[in-house]
């Protein structure tokens, strides 16, 4: 089968489109023929060595949409089932293996292209909004990187939850129109978000802040987080650790919660199935959408990574396999 592999860390040039052997499934696994896979920022970090240890040759890719090709006996899946999945070894390939607990059926009315755009970002965002952040209709919330894949989902899910005020933060104000169209009430850049949040809340601060950037953004977020507020930390796209002091939280009754979809896939996969079902239903009904900015052929994966690293896009980047 065709696949994209890498044998070293580095820039997009380390990604090689090659022929390799088709994977073999073990018990409680299925083989899926990939239709589309998405590009997530975690792929960039994994490729460059900023997230994972090198287990080369390595195949990137967190999620996929495709058709079940092979199953074991007593599997809940059948050959021909249309599914989304979190694969075992990566999805930048014509075929991928996934544990049955991380595979979810999709309806015929949902295209593979639309389905491939959302597994990681939408399932993660739904958990962040409803289980970790526990947003309420009376809340003012802040969403960092609001024009990205996860940010796009967080804004829409918050709007569906009828959150009082949604403030999106972006690196480039040119993305403001896109984020407002998704449902944000206000969109600002990082150099003005603190004063904007305080102004919009009469100095009280936001009730929930979603931070996937870390670094200085974490401490800056605490400068505009309300009493009893929650800072949800779920990434560090800045490549830097965020810092806070114990005095930032105890006397103000504020809390900081962390969440990792990767950790949950590994240690608590059963938590994801009901969320996947809810998210899939929202997409099928048209209540959620994730604009696809570009679809690249798998052989053009380097161009897809370069576009993501440029940050000059809004929405989701896909690979057609």
Short mmCIF file of C-alpha atoms in Angstrom, two decimals:
data_model
loop_
_atom_site.label_atom_id
_atom_site.label_comp_id
_atom_site.label_asym_id
_atom_site.label_seq_id
_atom_site.Cartn_x
_atom_site.Cartn_y
_atom_site.Cartn_z
CA UNK A 1 0.00 0.00 0.00
CA UNK A 2 0.96 3.64 -0.37
CA UNK A 3 1.80 5.52 2.82
CA UNK A 4 3.70 8.55 4.08
CA UNK A 5 6.49 7.61 6.45
CA UNK A 6 9.34 9.40 8.16
CA UNK A 7 12.63 8.04 9.47
CA UNK A 8 13.82 11.16 11.26
CA UNK A 9 12.49 14.33 12.85
CA UNK A 10 12.58 17.55 10.88
CA UNK A 11 10.66 19.85 8.55
CA UNK A 12 8.10 18.69 6.00
CA UNK A 13 10.83 17.30 3.73
CA UNK A 14 11.24 14.26 6.02
CA UNK A 15 7.79 13.01 4.94
CA UNK A 16 8.23 10.34 2.24
CA UNK A 17 5.47 8.86 0.04
CA UNK A 18 6.33 5.18 -0.35
CA UNK A 19 5.10 1.62 -0.82
CA UNK A 20 4.97 -0.39 2.41
CA UNK A 21 3.30 -3.59 3.57
CA UNK A 22 -0.41 -3.50 4.43
CA UNK A 23 -0.87 -3.82 8.22
CA UNK A 24 -2.30 -6.96 9.86
CA UNK A 25 -5.06 -6.78 12.48
CA UNK A 26 -5.00 -8.41 15.91
CA UNK A 27 -7.94 -9.42 18.07
CA UNK A 28 -10.50 -6.63 18.68
CA UNK A 29 -9.13 -4.60 15.78
CA UNK A 30 -10.38 -3.70 12.30
CA UNK A 31 -8.62 -2.81 9.06
CA UNK A 32 -9.94 0.36 7.43
CA UNK A 33 -9.38 1.59 3.89
CA UNK A 34 -8.73 5.31 4.25
CA UNK A 35 -10.80 7.76 2.20
CA UNK A 36 -9.64 10.97 3.86
CA UNK A 37 -7.50 11.88 6.83
CA UNK A 38 -7.11 15.27 8.47
CA UNK A 39 -4.01 17.23 9.35
CA UNK A 40 -3.88 18.25 13.00
CA UNK A 41 -1.34 20.45 14.74
CA UNK A 42 -0.24 17.42 16.76
CA UNK A 43 1.03 15.96 13.45
CA UNK A 44 3.36 18.93 13.09
CA UNK A 45 4.66 18.47 16.62
CA UNK A 46 5.11 14.73 16.15
CA UNK A 47 6.90 15.20 12.83
CA UNK A 48 9.33 17.73 14.23
CA UNK A 49 10.00 15.78 17.43
CA UNK A 50 8.41 18.30 19.79
CA UNK A 51 5.85 15.84 21.15
CA UNK A 52 6.83 12.21 20.73
CA UNK A 53 9.88 10.03 20.90
CA UNK A 54 11.01 8.66 17.58
CA UNK A 55 9.74 5.17 16.86
CA UNK A 56 10.87 5.03 13.25
CA UNK A 57 9.68 4.41 10.62
CA UNK A 58 6.71 6.47 11.78
CA UNK A 59 3.33 7.17 10.16
CA UNK A 60 1.52 10.33 11.23
CA UNK A 61 -2.21 10.95 11.39
CA UNK A 62 -4.60 11.03 14.36
CA UNK A 63 -7.93 10.36 12.69
CA UNK A 64 -9.57 9.16 9.49
CA UNK A 65 -12.75 8.38 7.60
CA UNK A 66 -13.10 5.31 5.46
CA UNK A 67 -14.54 1.84 4.93
CA UNK A 68 -14.03 -1.28 7.04
CA UNK A 69 -11.99 -3.73 4.97
CA UNK A 70 -11.34 -6.59 7.40
CA UNK A 71 -12.70 -7.69 10.80
CA UNK A 72 -12.21 -10.50 13.29
CA UNK A 73 -14.93 -12.87 14.48
CA UNK A 74 -17.63 -11.42 16.76
CA UNK A 75 -16.69 -7.87 15.74
CA UNK A 76 -19.38 -5.19 16.15
CA UNK A 77 -18.32 -4.03 12.67
CA UNK A 78 -18.86 -5.55 9.25
CA UNK A 79 -16.89 -5.30 6.02
CA UNK A 80 -18.18 -2.28 4.14
CA UNK A 81 -19.18 -0.24 7.19
CA UNK A 82 -18.57 3.50 6.77
CA UNK A 83 -16.64 4.74 9.81
CA UNK A 84 -14.48 7.35 11.43
CA UNK A 85 -11.64 6.15 13.63
CA UNK A 86 -8.55 6.92 15.64
CA UNK A 87 -5.97 4.54 14.12
CA UNK A 88 -3.36 2.56 15.99
CA UNK A 89 -0.29 3.53 13.98
CA UNK A 90 -1.30 6.60 11.95
CA UNK A 91 -3.66 7.42 9.10
CA UNK A 92 -1.38 8.85 6.39
CA UNK A 93 -1.79 5.55 4.52
CA UNK A 94 -4.17 3.68 2.22
CA UNK A 95 -5.01 1.25 5.03
CA UNK A 96 -4.91 1.63 8.81
CA UNK A 97 -5.59 -0.57 11.82
CA UNK A 98 -7.78 0.68 14.66
CA UNK A 99 -9.01 -0.82 17.90
CA UNK A 100 -12.74 -1.51 17.80
CA UNK A 101 -13.23 0.78 20.81
CA UNK A 102 -11.92 3.72 18.75
CA UNK A 103 -14.02 3.13 15.62
CA UNK A 104 -17.45 4.75 15.12
CA UNK A 105 -20.03 4.18 12.38
CA UNK A 106 -21.25 7.13 10.33
CA UNK A 107 -24.50 7.48 8.33
CA UNK A 108 -24.59 7.25 4.54
CA UNK A 109 -25.80 10.87 4.41
CA UNK A 110 -22.46 12.11 5.79
CA UNK A 111 -19.68 12.37 3.20
CA UNK A 112 -16.25 10.98 3.96
CA UNK A 113 -14.77 14.44 3.39
CA UNK A 114 -17.01 16.06 5.98
CA UNK A 115 -16.56 13.14 8.37
CA UNK A 116 -12.76 13.20 8.16
CA UNK A 117 -12.66 16.84 9.20
CA UNK A 118 -14.06 16.42 12.68
CA UNK A 119 -13.08 13.33 14.74
CA UNK A 120 -10.20 14.87 16.68
CA UNK A 121 -11.31 18.50 16.83
CA UNK A 122 -15.05 18.02 17.39
CA UNK A 123 -14.89 15.17 19.91
CA UNK A 124 -12.20 17.05 21.83
CA UNK A 125 -14.18 20.30 21.72
CA UNK A 126 -17.44 18.71 22.87
CA UNK A 127 -15.69 17.25 25.92
CA UNK A 128 -13.96 20.57 26.64
CA UNK A 129 -17.20 22.56 26.47
CA UNK A 130 -19.57 20.22 28.26
CA UNK A 131 -17.45 18.03 30.56
CA UNK A 132 -14.29 19.98 31.41
CA UNK A 133 -15.37 23.63 31.07
CA UNK A 134 -19.01 22.88 31.97
CA UNK A 135 -20.10 26.14 30.37
CA UNK A 136 -23.40 27.76 31.34
CA UNK A 137 -25.73 30.10 29.48
CA UNK A 138 -24.78 32.96 31.81
CA UNK A 139 -21.04 32.62 31.12
CA UNK A 140 -18.57 34.79 29.29
CA UNK A 141 -15.93 32.54 27.72
CA UNK A 142 -12.65 33.10 25.90
CA UNK A 143 -11.40 30.80 23.13
CA UNK A 144 -7.76 31.12 22.09
CA UNK A 145 -6.77 30.17 18.53
CA UNK A 146 -10.41 30.63 17.64
CA UNK A 147 -9.88 30.27 13.87
CA UNK A 148 -8.19 26.87 14.07
CA UNK A 149 -9.86 23.47 13.89
CA UNK A 150 -10.55 23.11 17.61
CA UNK A 151 -11.30 26.82 17.97
CA UNK A 152 -13.86 26.65 15.17
CA UNK A 153 -15.61 23.80 16.96
CA UNK A 154 -15.48 25.45 20.39
CA UNK A 155 -17.10 28.61 19.07
CA UNK A 156 -19.95 26.71 17.40
CA UNK A 157 -20.56 24.41 20.36
CA UNK A 158 -20.59 27.36 22.74
CA UNK A 159 -23.13 29.09 20.49
CA UNK A 160 -25.30 25.95 20.48
CA UNK A 161 -25.05 25.94 24.29
CA UNK A 162 -26.39 29.53 24.26
CA UNK A 163 -23.38 30.95 26.09
CA UNK A 164 -23.93 34.63 26.92
CA UNK A 165 -20.67 36.03 25.49
CA UNK A 166 -18.10 34.27 23.30
CA UNK A 167 -14.77 36.05 22.81
CA UNK A 168 -12.45 34.60 20.20
CA UNK A 169 -8.73 35.37 20.19
CA UNK A 170 -6.71 35.13 16.96
CA UNK A 171 -3.17 35.83 15.85
CA UNK A 172 -4.30 37.73 12.76
CA UNK A 173 -7.28 40.07 12.91
CA UNK A 174 -8.01 39.21 9.27
CA UNK A 175 -9.57 36.01 10.64
CA UNK A 176 -12.12 37.96 12.67
CA UNK A 177 -14.93 37.78 10.11
CA UNK A 178 -14.61 34.00 9.85
CA UNK A 179 -14.75 33.54 13.63
CA UNK A 180 -17.73 35.90 13.99
CA UNK A 181 -19.59 33.98 11.29
CA UNK A 182 -19.12 30.85 13.41
CA UNK A 183 -20.84 32.56 16.32
CA UNK A 184 -18.32 34.63 18.30
CA UNK A 185 -19.60 37.90 19.77
CA UNK A 186 -16.19 39.58 19.71
CA UNK A 187 -12.85 38.70 18.09
CA UNK A 188 -9.57 40.26 19.20
CA UNK A 189 -5.83 39.67 18.91
CA UNK A 190 -3.51 38.58 21.69
CA UNK A 191 -2.22 42.07 22.41
CA UNK A 192 -5.69 43.35 23.37
CA UNK A 193 -7.64 40.36 24.66
CA UNK A 194 -7.12 41.07 28.38
CA UNK A 195 -8.54 44.60 28.24
CA UNK A 196 -11.37 43.45 25.95
CA UNK A 197 -12.43 40.67 28.33
CA UNK A 198 -12.35 42.99 31.34
CA UNK A 199 -14.30 45.69 29.47
CA UNK A 200 -16.99 43.23 28.31
CA UNK A 201 -17.41 41.81 31.84
CA UNK A 202 -17.32 45.10 33.78
CA UNK A 203 -13.94 44.17 35.21
CA UNK A 204 -15.00 40.79 36.55
CA UNK A 205 -13.27 38.60 33.95
CA UNK A 206 -14.27 35.55 31.94
CA UNK A 207 -15.89 32.52 33.56
CA UNK A 208 -14.13 29.96 31.34
CA UNK A 209 -11.01 30.35 29.18
CA UNK A 210 -9.92 27.66 26.72
CA UNK A 211 -6.13 27.70 26.24
CA UNK A 212 -4.33 25.54 23.69
CA UNK A 213 -1.41 27.95 23.31
CA UNK A 214 0.27 27.98 26.75
CA UNK A 215 3.45 30.00 27.23
CA UNK A 216 2.71 33.63 28.09
CA UNK A 217 -0.94 33.19 27.09
CA UNK A 218 -1.55 31.05 30.18
CA UNK A 219 -0.46 33.73 32.67
CA UNK A 220 -2.16 36.45 30.62
CA UNK A 221 -5.39 34.46 30.74
CA UNK A 222 -5.25 34.44 34.51
CA UNK A 223 -5.16 38.24 34.40
CA UNK A 224 -8.73 38.21 33.05
CA UNK A 225 -10.21 35.08 34.65
CA UNK A 226 -13.10 35.72 37.03
CA UNK A 227 -13.43 34.59 40.62
CA UNK A 228 -14.49 30.94 40.63
CA UNK A 229 -13.50 30.83 36.94
CA UNK A 230 -11.94 27.91 35.10
CA UNK A 231 -8.88 27.91 32.85
CA UNK A 232 -9.02 24.85 30.59
CA UNK A 233 -5.53 23.96 29.38
CA UNK A 234 -5.37 21.44 26.53
CA UNK A 235 -2.28 22.18 24.46
CA UNK A 236 0.87 24.23 23.96
CA UNK A 237 1.01 25.26 20.32
CA UNK A 238 3.45 28.00 21.32
CA UNK A 239 5.96 25.28 22.16
CA UNK A 240 6.40 26.80 25.61
CA UNK A 241 5.11 25.81 29.02
CA UNK A 242 2.55 28.00 30.70
CA UNK A 243 3.13 29.03 34.32
CA UNK A 244 0.95 29.95 37.25
CA UNK A 245 1.40 30.29 41.01
CA UNK A 246 -0.67 28.55 43.66
CA UNK A 247 -1.67 32.02 44.86
CA UNK A 248 -3.29 32.55 41.44
CA UNK A 249 -5.96 30.02 42.30
CA UNK A 250 -6.58 29.35 45.99
CA UNK A 251 -7.67 32.77 47.26
CA UNK A 252 -9.70 33.51 44.11
CA UNK A 253 -11.40 30.10 44.14
CA UNK A 254 -10.36 29.67 40.51
CA UNK A 255 -9.30 26.36 39.06
CA UNK A 256 -7.17 25.06 36.23
CA UNK A 257 -8.21 21.89 34.44
CA UNK A 258 -6.18 19.94 31.94
CA UNK A 259 -7.38 17.54 29.27
CA UNK A 260 -5.72 15.42 26.58
CA UNK A 261 -7.61 13.52 23.92
CA UNK A 262 -4.53 11.38 23.33
CA UNK A 263 -4.37 10.33 26.97
CA UNK A 264 -8.09 9.58 26.94
CA UNK A 265 -7.84 7.48 23.76
CA UNK A 266 -5.17 5.41 25.47
CA UNK A 267 -6.52 5.07 29.00
CA UNK A 268 -10.26 5.77 28.83
CA UNK A 269 -11.46 5.09 25.25
CA UNK A 270 -14.99 4.16 26.32
CA UNK A 271 -15.48 7.80 27.29
CA UNK A 272 -15.33 8.82 23.63
CA UNK A 273 -17.98 6.64 21.96
CA UNK A 274 -21.06 8.49 23.29
CA UNK A 275 -19.45 11.82 22.42
CA UNK A 276 -18.65 10.63 18.89
CA UNK A 277 -22.30 9.69 18.44
CA UNK A 278 -23.51 13.11 19.60
CA UNK A 279 -21.03 14.99 17.43
CA UNK A 280 -21.80 12.89 14.37
CA UNK A 281 -25.50 13.64 14.83
CA UNK A 282 -24.82 17.38 15.06
CA UNK A 283 -22.87 17.28 11.78
CA UNK A 284 -25.47 15.15 10.05
CA UNK A 285 -28.21 17.58 11.10
CA UNK A 286 -26.16 20.54 9.89
CA UNK A 287 -25.91 22.09 13.35
CA UNK A 288 -22.12 21.90 13.23
CA UNK A 289 -19.87 22.46 10.25
CA UNK A 290 -16.15 22.66 9.74
CA UNK A 291 -15.07 24.49 6.58
CA UNK A 292 -12.37 22.60 4.71
CA UNK A 293 -9.80 25.12 3.51
CA UNK A 294 -7.86 22.72 1.28
CA UNK A 295 -7.78 19.05 0.28
CA UNK A 296 -4.34 17.75 -0.70
CA UNK A 297 -3.48 14.42 -2.29
CA UNK A 298 -1.61 12.15 0.14
CA UNK A 299 1.49 12.46 -2.03
CA UNK A 300 1.39 16.25 -1.45
CA UNK A 301 1.47 15.91 2.34
CA UNK A 302 4.47 18.25 2.66
CA UNK A 303 2.43 21.09 1.14
CA UNK A 304 -0.36 20.39 3.65
CA UNK A 305 2.08 20.61 6.56
CA UNK A 306 3.62 23.80 5.19
CA UNK A 307 0.19 25.41 4.96
CA UNK A 308 -0.65 24.44 8.53
CA UNK A 309 2.65 25.79 9.84
CA UNK A 310 2.10 29.07 7.98
CA UNK A 311 -1.11 29.59 10.00
CA UNK A 312 -2.50 31.35 6.91
CA UNK A 313 -5.70 29.36 6.79
CA UNK A 314 -9.09 29.15 8.45
CA UNK A 315 -10.78 25.80 9.10
CA UNK A 316 -9.49 22.32 8.33
CA UNK A 317 -6.84 20.78 6.09
CA UNK A 318 -7.49 17.29 4.67
CA UNK A 319 -5.53 14.63 2.83
CA UNK A 320 -7.29 12.56 0.15
CA UNK A 321 -5.94 9.02 0.16
#
